[in-house]
mmCIF file of N, CA and C in Angstrom:
data_model
loop_
_atom_site.group_PDB
_atom_site.id
_atom_site.type_symbol
_atom_site.label_atom_id
_atom_site.label_comp_id
_atom_site.label_asym_id
_atom_site.label_seq_id
_atom_site.Cartn_x
_atom_site.Cartn_y
_atom_site.Cartn_z
ATOM 1 N N MET R 1 97.316 122.865 105.829
ATOM 2 C CA MET R 1 96.189 121.944 105.909
ATOM 3 C C MET R 1 96.108 121.396 107.323
ATOM 4 N N ASN R 2 94.975 121.492 107.919
ATOM 5 C CA ASN R 2 94.793 120.978 109.274
ATOM 6 C C ASN R 2 94.358 119.528 109.233
ATOM 7 N N GLN R 3 94.831 118.788 110.192
ATOM 8 C CA GLN R 3 94.374 117.420 110.344
ATOM 9 C C GLN R 3 93.284 117.438 111.399
ATOM 10 N N THR R 4 92.079 117.075 111.007
ATOM 11 C CA THR R 4 90.987 117.041 111.961
ATOM 12 C C THR R 4 90.323 115.681 111.910
ATOM 13 N N ASN R 5 89.599 115.375 112.930
ATOM 14 C CA ASN R 5 88.833 114.142 112.962
ATOM 15 C C ASN R 5 87.370 114.487 112.760
ATOM 16 N N HIS R 6 86.715 113.758 111.882
ATOM 17 C CA HIS R 6 85.295 113.963 111.661
ATOM 18 C C HIS R 6 84.550 113.061 112.619
ATOM 19 N N ASP R 7 83.598 113.604 113.327
ATOM 20 C CA ASP R 7 82.790 112.827 114.250
ATOM 21 C C ASP R 7 81.452 112.476 113.618
ATOM 22 N N SER R 8 81.333 112.680 112.315
ATOM 23 C CA SER R 8 80.044 112.538 111.669
ATOM 24 C C SER R 8 79.883 111.208 110.952
ATOM 25 N N GLY R 9 80.711 110.231 111.261
ATOM 26 C CA GLY R 9 80.554 108.945 110.607
ATOM 27 C C GLY R 9 80.912 108.997 109.144
ATOM 28 N N GLY R 10 82.033 109.597 108.840
ATOM 29 C CA GLY R 10 82.462 109.737 107.461
ATOM 30 C C GLY R 10 83.136 108.492 106.912
ATOM 31 N N ILE R 11 83.728 108.656 105.761
ATOM 32 C CA ILE R 11 84.433 107.591 105.055
ATOM 33 C C ILE R 11 85.927 107.766 105.277
ATOM 34 N N VAL R 12 86.600 106.672 105.577
ATOM 35 C CA VAL R 12 88.055 106.666 105.715
ATOM 36 C C VAL R 12 88.613 105.817 104.586
ATOM 37 N N CYS R 13 89.581 106.375 103.891
ATOM 38 C CA CYS R 13 90.281 105.643 102.840
ATOM 39 C C CYS R 13 91.722 105.448 103.291
ATOM 40 N N ALA R 14 92.050 104.222 103.696
ATOM 41 C CA ALA R 14 93.413 103.914 104.117
ATOM 42 C C ALA R 14 94.241 103.652 102.866
ATOM 43 N N THR R 15 95.300 104.439 102.700
ATOM 44 C CA THR R 15 96.083 104.342 101.479
ATOM 45 C C THR R 15 97.520 104.765 101.705
ATOM 46 N N ARG R 16 98.406 104.228 100.893
ATOM 47 C CA ARG R 16 99.782 104.713 100.861
ATOM 48 C C ARG R 16 99.892 105.854 99.855
ATOM 49 N N GLY R 17 98.902 105.934 98.971
ATOM 50 C CA GLY R 17 98.906 106.989 97.974
ATOM 51 C C GLY R 17 99.892 106.750 96.847
ATOM 52 N N GLY R 18 100.441 105.576 96.780
ATOM 53 C CA GLY R 18 101.448 105.274 95.774
ATOM 54 C C GLY R 18 100.868 104.655 94.522
ATOM 55 N N GLU R 19 101.760 104.108 93.735
ATOM 56 C CA GLU R 19 101.372 103.447 92.496
ATOM 57 C C GLU R 19 100.352 102.355 92.815
ATOM 58 N N GLY R 20 99.303 102.315 92.061
ATOM 59 C CA GLY R 20 98.277 101.312 92.279
ATOM 60 C C GLY R 20 97.144 101.774 93.168
ATOM 61 N N SER R 21 97.304 102.920 93.824
ATOM 62 C CA SER R 21 96.263 103.413 94.739
ATOM 63 C C SER R 21 95.192 104.241 94.041
ATOM 64 N N GLU R 22 95.452 104.646 92.827
ATOM 65 C CA GLU R 22 94.540 105.564 92.141
ATOM 66 C C GLU R 22 93.102 105.061 92.075
ATOM 67 N N PRO R 23 92.855 103.798 91.693
ATOM 68 C CA PRO R 23 91.453 103.339 91.644
ATOM 69 C C PRO R 23 90.770 103.389 93.008
ATOM 70 N N THR R 24 91.501 103.085 94.063
ATOM 71 C CA THR R 24 90.940 103.122 95.409
ATOM 72 C C THR R 24 90.585 104.552 95.796
ATOM 73 N N VAL R 25 91.497 105.475 95.532
ATOM 74 C CA VAL R 25 91.266 106.886 95.850
ATOM 75 C C VAL R 25 90.080 107.421 95.061
ATOM 76 N N GLU R 26 90.030 107.123 93.774
ATOM 77 C CA GLU R 26 88.927 107.600 92.935
ATOM 78 C C GLU R 26 87.596 107.035 93.405
ATOM 79 N N HIS R 27 87.589 105.764 93.810
ATOM 80 C CA HIS R 27 86.364 105.138 94.310
ATOM 81 C C HIS R 27 85.913 105.820 95.607
ATOM 82 N N ALA R 28 86.850 106.079 96.510
ATOM 83 C CA ALA R 28 86.523 106.720 97.784
ATOM 84 C C ALA R 28 85.942 108.114 97.551
ATOM 85 N N ILE R 29 86.525 108.863 96.630
ATOM 86 C CA ILE R 29 86.025 110.207 96.314
ATOM 87 C C ILE R 29 84.616 110.118 95.738
ATOM 88 N N ALA R 30 84.395 109.204 94.805
ATOM 89 C CA ALA R 30 83.075 109.048 94.186
ATOM 90 C C ALA R 30 82.031 108.639 95.223
ATOM 91 N N LEU R 31 82.402 107.753 96.139
ATOM 92 C CA LEU R 31 81.481 107.300 97.177
ATOM 93 C C LEU R 31 81.131 108.444 98.134
ATOM 94 N N ALA R 32 82.131 109.248 98.499
ATOM 95 C CA ALA R 32 81.884 110.399 99.379
ATOM 96 C C ALA R 32 80.962 111.403 98.688
ATOM 97 N N GLN R 33 81.162 111.618 97.389
ATOM 98 C CA GLN R 33 80.283 112.515 96.625
ATOM 99 C C GLN R 33 78.857 111.988 96.629
ATOM 100 N N GLU R 34 78.725 110.721 96.310
ATOM 101 C CA GLU R 34 77.422 110.085 96.189
ATOM 102 C C GLU R 34 76.651 110.125 97.506
ATOM 103 N N ARG R 35 77.341 109.888 98.616
ATOM 104 C CA ARG R 35 76.669 109.806 99.920
ATOM 105 C C ARG R 35 76.683 111.118 100.693
ATOM 106 N N GLY R 36 77.403 112.111 100.173
ATOM 107 C CA GLY R 36 77.471 113.398 100.854
ATOM 108 C C GLY R 36 78.174 113.320 102.198
ATOM 109 N N LEU R 37 79.165 112.452 102.299
ATOM 110 C CA LEU R 37 79.899 112.259 103.554
ATOM 111 C C LEU R 37 81.307 112.822 103.450
ATOM 112 N N PRO R 38 81.859 113.255 104.577
ATOM 113 C CA PRO R 38 83.254 113.700 104.567
ATOM 114 C C PRO R 38 84.177 112.497 104.347
ATOM 115 N N LEU R 39 85.331 112.761 103.773
ATOM 116 C CA LEU R 39 86.301 111.731 103.440
ATOM 117 C C LEU R 39 87.629 112.058 104.105
ATOM 118 N N THR R 40 88.202 111.071 104.766
ATOM 119 C CA THR R 40 89.521 111.236 105.367
ATOM 120 C C THR R 40 90.455 110.199 104.764
ATOM 121 N N PHE R 41 91.584 110.675 104.251
ATOM 122 C CA PHE R 41 92.627 109.777 103.770
ATOM 123 C C PHE R 41 93.538 109.469 104.952
ATOM 124 N N LEU R 42 93.764 108.190 105.196
ATOM 125 C CA LEU R 42 94.562 107.758 106.333
ATOM 126 C C LEU R 42 95.829 107.069 105.854
ATOM 127 N N TYR R 43 96.956 107.594 106.296
ATOM 128 C CA TYR R 43 98.274 107.039 105.966
ATOM 129 C C TYR R 43 98.883 106.511 107.258
ATOM 130 N N ILE R 44 99.258 105.240 107.251
ATOM 131 C CA ILE R 44 99.882 104.643 108.431
ATOM 132 C C ILE R 44 101.283 104.177 108.050
ATOM 133 N N ALA R 45 102.259 104.776 108.706
ATOM 134 C CA ALA R 45 103.656 104.375 108.494
ATOM 135 C C ALA R 45 103.977 103.281 109.513
ATOM 136 N N ASP R 46 104.053 102.051 109.037
ATOM 137 C CA ASP R 46 104.338 100.898 109.888
ATOM 138 C C ASP R 46 105.819 100.578 109.755
ATOM 139 N N LEU R 47 106.576 100.853 110.804
ATOM 140 C CA LEU R 47 108.027 100.683 110.764
ATOM 141 C C LEU R 47 108.487 99.361 111.369
ATOM 142 N N GLU R 48 107.563 98.452 111.584
ATOM 143 C CA GLU R 48 107.899 97.173 112.226
ATOM 144 C C GLU R 48 109.015 96.438 111.480
ATOM 145 N N PHE R 49 108.976 96.494 110.148
ATOM 146 C CA PHE R 49 109.989 95.800 109.357
ATOM 147 C C PHE R 49 111.391 96.344 109.619
ATOM 148 N N MET R 50 111.497 97.628 109.966
ATOM 149 C CA MET R 50 112.813 98.238 110.179
ATOM 150 C C MET R 50 113.473 97.766 111.473
ATOM 151 N N ARG R 51 112.670 97.344 112.413
ATOM 152 C CA ARG R 51 113.233 96.875 113.684
ATOM 153 C C ARG R 51 114.126 95.654 113.474
ATOM 154 N N HIS R 52 113.882 94.925 112.401
ATOM 155 C CA HIS R 52 114.634 93.701 112.126
ATOM 156 C C HIS R 52 115.784 93.926 111.148
ATOM 157 N N THR R 53 115.838 95.101 110.548
ATOM 158 C CA THR R 53 116.828 95.316 109.493
ATOM 159 C C THR R 53 117.852 96.396 109.793
ATOM 160 N N THR R 54 117.683 97.127 110.875
ATOM 161 C CA THR R 54 118.587 98.239 111.132
ATOM 162 C C THR R 54 118.910 98.356 112.618
ATOM 163 N N THR R 55 120.054 98.921 112.880
ATOM 164 C CA THR R 55 120.410 99.210 114.268
ATOM 165 C C THR R 55 120.386 100.721 114.496
ATOM 166 N N GLY R 56 119.978 101.465 113.466
ATOM 167 C CA GLY R 56 119.933 102.930 113.550
ATOM 168 C C GLY R 56 118.721 103.427 114.312
ATOM 169 N N ASP R 57 118.586 104.731 114.339
ATOM 170 C CA ASP R 57 117.504 105.402 115.054
ATOM 171 C C ASP R 57 116.225 105.356 114.219
ATOM 172 N N ILE R 58 115.295 104.538 114.638
ATOM 173 C CA ILE R 58 114.044 104.380 113.904
ATOM 174 C C ILE R 58 113.210 105.650 113.963
ATOM 175 N N SER R 59 113.377 106.449 114.994
ATOM 176 C CA SER R 59 112.577 107.673 115.112
ATOM 177 C C SER R 59 112.861 108.635 113.963
ATOM 178 N N LEU R 60 114.092 108.617 113.442
ATOM 179 C CA LEU R 60 114.404 109.464 112.279
ATOM 180 C C LEU R 60 113.627 108.990 111.055
ATOM 181 N N ALA R 61 113.592 107.694 110.845
ATOM 182 C CA ALA R 61 112.840 107.142 109.717
ATOM 183 C C ALA R 61 111.348 107.427 109.891
ATOM 184 N N ALA R 62 110.855 107.322 111.117
ATOM 185 C CA ALA R 62 109.445 107.595 111.383
ATOM 186 C C ALA R 62 109.095 109.038 111.031
ATOM 187 N N ALA R 63 109.953 109.962 111.410
ATOM 188 C CA ALA R 63 109.708 111.380 111.109
ATOM 189 C C ALA R 63 109.698 111.617 109.606
ATOM 190 N N GLU R 64 110.622 110.991 108.902
ATOM 191 C CA GLU R 64 110.673 111.150 107.438
ATOM 192 C C GLU R 64 109.427 110.562 106.775
ATOM 193 N N LEU R 65 109.033 109.370 107.217
ATOM 194 C CA LEU R 65 107.844 108.740 106.639
ATOM 195 C C LEU R 65 106.595 109.547 106.953
ATOM 196 N N ARG R 66 106.528 110.118 108.139
ATOM 197 C CA ARG R 66 105.378 110.960 108.504
ATOM 198 C C ARG R 66 105.290 112.159 107.564
ATOM 199 N N LYS R 67 106.420 112.840 107.338
ATOM 200 C CA LYS R 67 106.415 114.008 106.438
ATOM 201 C C LYS R 67 106.018 113.607 105.023
ATOM 202 N N MET R 68 106.555 112.483 104.547
ATOM 203 C CA MET R 68 106.214 112.005 103.212
ATOM 204 C C MET R 68 104.720 111.694 103.144
ATOM 205 N N GLY R 69 104.209 111.019 104.168
ATOM 206 C CA GLY R 69 102.787 110.683 104.210
ATOM 207 C C GLY R 69 101.909 111.919 104.202
ATOM 208 N N GLU R 70 102.300 112.939 104.968
ATOM 209 C CA GLU R 70 101.530 114.180 105.005
ATOM 210 C C GLU R 70 101.467 114.824 103.626
ATOM 211 N N PHE R 71 102.598 114.858 102.942
ATOM 212 C CA PHE R 71 102.633 115.464 101.611
ATOM 213 C C PHE R 71 101.725 114.700 100.643
ATOM 214 N N ILE R 72 101.833 113.380 100.649
ATOM 215 C CA ILE R 72 101.014 112.562 99.750
ATOM 216 C C ILE R 72 99.535 112.749 100.067
ATOM 217 N N MET R 73 99.183 112.729 101.349
ATOM 218 C CA MET R 73 97.781 112.861 101.742
ATOM 219 C C MET R 73 97.233 114.243 101.388
ATOM 220 N N MET R 74 98.057 115.293 101.498
ATOM 221 C CA MET R 74 97.606 116.638 101.119
ATOM 222 C C MET R 74 97.236 116.686 99.646
ATOM 223 N N THR R 75 97.988 115.996 98.803
ATOM 224 C CA THR R 75 97.653 115.995 97.374
ATOM 225 C C THR R 75 96.341 115.269 97.126
ATOM 226 N N LEU R 76 96.069 114.207 97.897
ATOM 227 C CA LEU R 76 94.794 113.485 97.751
ATOM 228 C C LEU R 76 93.628 114.337 98.237
ATOM 229 N N VAL R 77 93.838 115.070 99.333
ATOM 230 C CA VAL R 77 92.800 115.970 99.840
ATOM 231 C C VAL R 77 92.478 117.022 98.784
ATOM 232 N N GLU R 78 93.492 117.596 98.179
ATOM 233 C CA GLU R 78 93.267 118.603 97.130
ATOM 234 C C GLU R 78 92.482 118.013 95.964
ATOM 235 N N GLN R 79 92.806 116.776 95.591
ATOM 236 C CA GLN R 79 92.093 116.100 94.505
ATOM 237 C C GLN R 79 90.614 115.944 94.865
ATOM 238 N N ALA R 80 90.335 115.494 96.079
ATOM 239 C CA ALA R 80 88.949 115.297 96.507
ATOM 240 C C ALA R 80 88.198 116.630 96.594
ATOM 241 N N GLN R 81 88.852 117.642 97.143
ATOM 242 C CA GLN R 81 88.214 118.956 97.272
ATOM 243 C C GLN R 81 87.912 119.553 95.906
ATOM 244 N N ALA R 82 88.770 119.299 94.943
ATOM 245 C CA ALA R 82 88.533 119.793 93.584
ATOM 246 C C ALA R 82 87.283 119.163 92.981
ATOM 247 N N GLU R 83 86.892 118.011 93.513
ATOM 248 C CA GLU R 83 85.682 117.327 93.039
ATOM 249 C C GLU R 83 84.488 117.583 93.966
ATOM 250 N N GLY R 84 84.648 118.569 94.853
ATOM 251 C CA GLY R 84 83.540 118.986 95.699
ATOM 252 C C GLY R 84 83.320 118.158 96.954
ATOM 253 N N VAL R 85 84.298 117.378 97.341
ATOM 254 C CA VAL R 85 84.168 116.526 98.527
ATOM 255 C C VAL R 85 84.852 117.195 99.718
ATOM 256 N N GLU R 86 84.176 117.187 100.874
ATOM 257 C CA GLU R 86 84.805 117.649 102.114
ATOM 258 C C GLU R 86 85.833 116.592 102.489
ATOM 259 N N ALA R 87 87.109 116.977 102.495
ATOM 260 C CA ALA R 87 88.161 115.981 102.699
ATOM 261 C C ALA R 87 89.228 116.470 103.664
ATOM 262 N N ASP R 88 89.876 115.515 104.292
ATOM 263 C CA ASP R 88 90.943 115.773 105.241
ATOM 264 C C ASP R 88 91.874 114.565 105.223
ATOM 265 N N PHE R 89 92.904 114.611 106.064
ATOM 266 C CA PHE R 89 93.805 113.471 106.145
ATOM 267 C C PHE R 89 94.294 113.292 107.567
ATOM 268 N N ALA R 90 94.821 112.105 107.818
ATOM 269 C CA ALA R 90 95.456 111.801 109.092
ATOM 270 C C ALA R 90 96.656 110.911 108.805
ATOM 271 N N VAL R 91 97.699 111.104 109.583
ATOM 272 C CA VAL R 91 98.907 110.284 109.459
ATOM 273 C C VAL R 91 99.194 109.690 110.826
ATOM 274 N N ARG R 92 99.415 108.401 110.849
ATOM 275 C CA ARG R 92 99.745 107.694 112.080
ATOM 276 C C ARG R 92 101.022 106.891 111.865
ATOM 277 N N VAL R 93 101.767 106.706 112.948
ATOM 278 C CA VAL R 93 102.979 105.883 112.902
ATOM 279 C C VAL R 93 102.796 104.768 113.910
ATOM 280 N N GLY R 94 103.009 103.547 113.458
ATOM 281 C CA GLY R 94 102.874 102.397 114.343
ATOM 282 C C GLY R 94 102.447 101.175 113.565
ATOM 283 N N ARG R 95 102.114 100.132 114.300
ATOM 284 C CA ARG R 95 101.684 98.888 113.679
ATOM 285 C C ARG R 95 100.370 99.118 112.937
ATOM 286 N N LEU R 96 100.300 98.693 111.687
ATOM 287 C CA LEU R 96 99.165 98.970 110.812
ATOM 288 C C LEU R 96 97.829 98.633 111.458
ATOM 289 N N GLU R 97 97.655 97.404 111.889
ATOM 290 C CA GLU R 97 96.352 97.002 112.414
ATOM 291 C C GLU R 97 95.990 97.790 113.665
ATOM 292 N N ASP R 98 96.941 97.957 114.578
ATOM 293 C CA ASP R 98 96.672 98.704 115.809
ATOM 294 C C ASP R 98 96.243 100.129 115.515
ATOM 295 N N GLN R 99 96.987 100.802 114.653
ATOM 296 C CA GLN R 99 96.692 102.203 114.339
ATOM 297 C C GLN R 99 95.372 102.345 113.591
ATOM 298 N N LEU R 100 95.105 101.413 112.692
ATOM 299 C CA LEU R 100 93.857 101.456 111.930
ATOM 300 C C LEU R 100 92.652 101.294 112.856
ATOM 301 N N LEU R 101 92.696 100.293 113.713
ATOM 302 C CA LEU R 101 91.591 100.068 114.652
ATOM 303 C C LEU R 101 91.402 101.265 115.577
ATOM 304 N N ARG R 102 92.491 101.772 116.103
ATOM 305 C CA ARG R 102 92.422 102.916 117.019
ATOM 306 C C ARG R 102 91.801 104.127 116.320
ATOM 307 N N TYR R 103 92.243 104.409 115.096
ATOM 308 C CA TYR R 103 91.733 105.569 114.367
ATOM 309 C C TYR R 103 90.227 105.439 114.091
ATOM 310 N N LEU R 104 89.806 104.260 113.660
ATOM 311 C CA LEU R 104 88.392 104.064 113.337
ATOM 312 C C LEU R 104 87.503 104.202 114.569
ATOM 313 N N VAL R 105 87.973 103.725 115.704
ATOM 314 C CA VAL R 105 87.214 103.876 116.945
ATOM 315 C C VAL R 105 87.160 105.346 117.346
ATOM 316 N N GLU R 106 88.303 106.025 117.300
ATOM 317 C CA GLU R 106 88.359 107.441 117.692
ATOM 318 C C GLU R 106 87.434 108.311 116.860
ATOM 319 N N THR R 107 87.379 108.041 115.575
ATOM 320 C CA THR R 107 86.620 108.908 114.666
ATOM 321 C C THR R 107 85.199 108.427 114.412
ATOM 322 N N ARG R 108 84.876 107.228 114.879
ATOM 323 C CA ARG R 108 83.547 106.646 114.656
ATOM 324 C C ARG R 108 83.210 106.622 113.167
ATOM 325 N N ALA R 109 84.153 106.219 112.372
ATOM 326 C CA ALA R 109 83.966 106.181 110.921
ATOM 327 C C ALA R 109 82.814 105.255 110.538
ATOM 328 N N ALA R 110 82.063 105.662 109.533
ATOM 329 C CA ALA R 110 80.961 104.844 109.034
ATOM 330 C C ALA R 110 81.469 103.753 108.099
ATOM 331 N N MET R 111 82.538 104.068 107.354
ATOM 332 C CA MET R 111 83.013 103.134 106.347
ATOM 333 C C MET R 111 84.523 103.266 106.171
ATOM 334 N N LEU R 112 85.152 102.131 105.910
ATOM 335 C CA LEU R 112 86.575 102.084 105.586
ATOM 336 C C LEU R 112 86.716 101.526 104.187
ATOM 337 N N ILE R 113 87.485 102.221 103.364
ATOM 338 C CA ILE R 113 87.785 101.749 102.019
ATOM 339 C C ILE R 113 89.212 101.215 102.018
ATOM 340 N N LEU R 114 89.369 99.953 101.633
ATOM 341 C CA LEU R 114 90.680 99.326 101.473
ATOM 342 C C LEU R 114 90.799 98.855 100.040
ATOM 343 N N GLY R 115 91.960 99.026 99.466
ATOM 344 C CA GLY R 115 92.131 98.571 98.099
ATOM 345 C C GLY R 115 93.468 97.911 97.871
ATOM 346 N N CYS R 116 93.471 97.015 96.938
ATOM 347 C CA CYS R 116 94.693 96.382 96.478
ATOM 348 C C CYS R 116 94.467 96.035 95.020
ATOM 349 N N PRO R 117 94.321 97.078 94.177
ATOM 350 C CA PRO R 117 93.907 96.840 92.802
ATOM 351 C C PRO R 117 94.943 96.154 91.926
ATOM 352 N N GLN R 118 96.223 96.294 92.249
ATOM 353 C CA GLN R 118 97.257 95.701 91.402
ATOM 354 C C GLN R 118 98.166 94.830 92.264
ATOM 355 N N PRO R 119 98.145 93.515 92.037
ATOM 356 C CA PRO R 119 98.911 92.608 92.885
ATOM 357 C C PRO R 119 100.393 92.966 93.006
ATOM 358 N N ASP R 120 100.984 93.518 91.971
ATOM 359 C CA ASP R 120 102.419 93.829 92.025
ATOM 360 C C ASP R 120 102.728 95.092 92.831
ATOM 361 N N THR R 121 101.690 95.821 93.268
ATOM 362 C CA THR R 121 101.938 97.018 94.076
ATOM 363 C C THR R 121 101.341 96.900 95.474
ATOM 364 N N CYS R 122 100.738 95.786 95.782
ATOM 365 C CA CYS R 122 100.058 95.596 97.065
ATOM 366 C C CYS R 122 101.048 95.095 98.113
ATOM 367 N N LEU R 123 101.044 95.756 99.283
ATOM 368 C CA LEU R 123 101.936 95.336 100.360
ATOM 369 C C LEU R 123 101.396 94.148 101.137
ATOM 370 N N LEU R 124 100.078 93.991 101.178
ATOM 371 C CA LEU R 124 99.473 92.891 101.915
ATOM 372 C C LEU R 124 98.814 91.920 100.950
ATOM 373 N N GLU R 125 99.003 90.630 101.191
ATOM 374 C CA GLU R 125 98.343 89.623 100.369
ATOM 375 C C GLU R 125 96.837 89.740 100.560
ATOM 376 N N PRO R 126 96.062 89.416 99.524
ATOM 377 C CA PRO R 126 94.602 89.530 99.634
ATOM 378 C C PRO R 126 94.013 88.785 100.828
ATOM 379 N N THR R 127 94.535 87.615 101.172
ATOM 380 C CA THR R 127 93.984 86.874 102.316
ATOM 381 C C THR R 127 94.254 87.615 103.619
ATOM 382 N N ILE R 128 95.416 88.232 103.755
ATOM 383 C CA ILE R 128 95.743 89.003 104.955
ATOM 384 C C ILE R 128 94.847 90.241 105.018
ATOM 385 N N LEU R 129 94.654 90.880 103.875
ATOM 386 C CA LEU R 129 93.789 92.058 103.804
ATOM 387 C C LEU R 129 92.350 91.695 104.171
ATOM 388 N N SER R 130 91.875 90.545 103.706
ATOM 389 C CA SER R 130 90.518 90.100 104.026
ATOM 390 C C SER R 130 90.355 89.841 105.515
ATOM 391 N N ARG R 131 91.361 89.223 106.130
ATOM 392 C CA ARG R 131 91.289 88.971 107.575
ATOM 393 C C ARG R 131 91.308 90.294 108.348
ATOM 394 N N LEU R 132 92.112 91.243 107.877
ATOM 395 C CA LEU R 132 92.148 92.560 108.509
ATOM 396 C C LEU R 132 90.774 93.228 108.421
ATOM 397 N N ALA R 133 90.154 93.169 107.251
ATOM 398 C CA ALA R 133 88.826 93.762 107.059
ATOM 399 C C ALA R 133 87.814 93.134 108.006
ATOM 400 N N GLN R 134 87.877 91.823 108.171
ATOM 401 C CA GLN R 134 86.951 91.127 109.064
ATOM 402 C C GLN R 134 87.159 91.576 110.512
ATOM 403 N N ARG R 135 88.426 91.681 110.942
ATOM 404 C CA ARG R 135 88.709 92.132 112.311
ATOM 405 C C ARG R 135 88.232 93.565 112.528
ATOM 406 N N VAL R 136 88.426 94.417 111.523
ATOM 407 C CA VAL R 136 87.972 95.808 111.626
ATOM 408 C C VAL R 136 86.470 95.851 111.849
ATOM 409 N N GLU R 137 85.707 95.111 111.042
ATOM 410 C CA GLU R 137 84.252 95.117 111.179
ATOM 411 C C GLU R 137 83.823 94.580 112.538
ATOM 412 N N GLU R 138 84.464 93.495 112.979
ATOM 413 C CA GLU R 138 84.098 92.888 114.262
ATOM 414 C C GLU R 138 84.429 93.793 115.443
ATOM 415 N N GLN R 139 85.592 94.441 115.409
ATOM 416 C CA GLN R 139 86.050 95.196 116.567
ATOM 417 C C GLN R 139 85.594 96.654 116.596
ATOM 418 N N THR R 140 85.225 97.207 115.441
ATOM 419 C CA THR R 140 84.856 98.625 115.422
ATOM 420 C C THR R 140 83.422 98.865 114.967
ATOM 421 N N GLY R 141 82.832 97.901 114.293
ATOM 422 C CA GLY R 141 81.487 98.104 113.730
ATOM 423 C C GLY R 141 81.513 98.927 112.453
ATOM 424 N N THR R 142 82.694 99.290 111.995
ATOM 425 C CA THR R 142 82.834 100.071 110.764
ATOM 426 C C THR R 142 82.669 99.149 109.559
ATOM 427 N N GLN R 143 81.834 99.557 108.627
ATOM 428 C CA GLN R 143 81.655 98.788 107.380
ATOM 429 C C GLN R 143 82.929 98.907 106.563
ATOM 430 N N VAL R 144 83.425 97.781 106.026
ATOM 431 C CA VAL R 144 84.630 97.784 105.218
ATOM 432 C C VAL R 144 84.279 97.420 103.786
ATOM 433 N N GLU R 145 84.773 98.208 102.870
ATOM 434 C CA GLU R 145 84.610 97.910 101.452
ATOM 435 C C GLU R 145 86.002 97.702 100.870
ATOM 436 N N MET R 146 86.203 96.516 100.287
ATOM 437 C CA MET R 146 87.486 96.209 99.665
ATOM 438 C C MET R 146 87.336 96.215 98.159
ATOM 439 N N LEU R 147 88.319 96.797 97.504
ATOM 440 C CA LEU R 147 88.298 96.826 96.032
ATOM 441 C C LEU R 147 89.169 95.718 95.491
#
């Protein structure tokens, strides 16, 4: 599976692809179908927390998380393609907000889908997620839809 960037103002679904992400993924696929837009699943491995908890080589953890993210995103791409959606994925390593903003600017995404459907599986509190969505819209012009 190739990782490509769509320059056509597609939909980006930022997800970990884990438990609790299913409603967000399904919504992103349905929206891409409805609007006839390409869909990119974006996985960002943010290792900032590890800098405070380990003295080991963070680059090894980054490589492992990248591979895991690629595998998870490939399964989401297959799911979307099975439903007739043009889909791809991207994996980034770094600080979540920085990587998200950079990716959206690079790809000129039309829309970002963020979800936190189940409080017990969400990594970011809803207020933090809302502030992130606001910064994304202000700094990139990308429309953000939160579930």
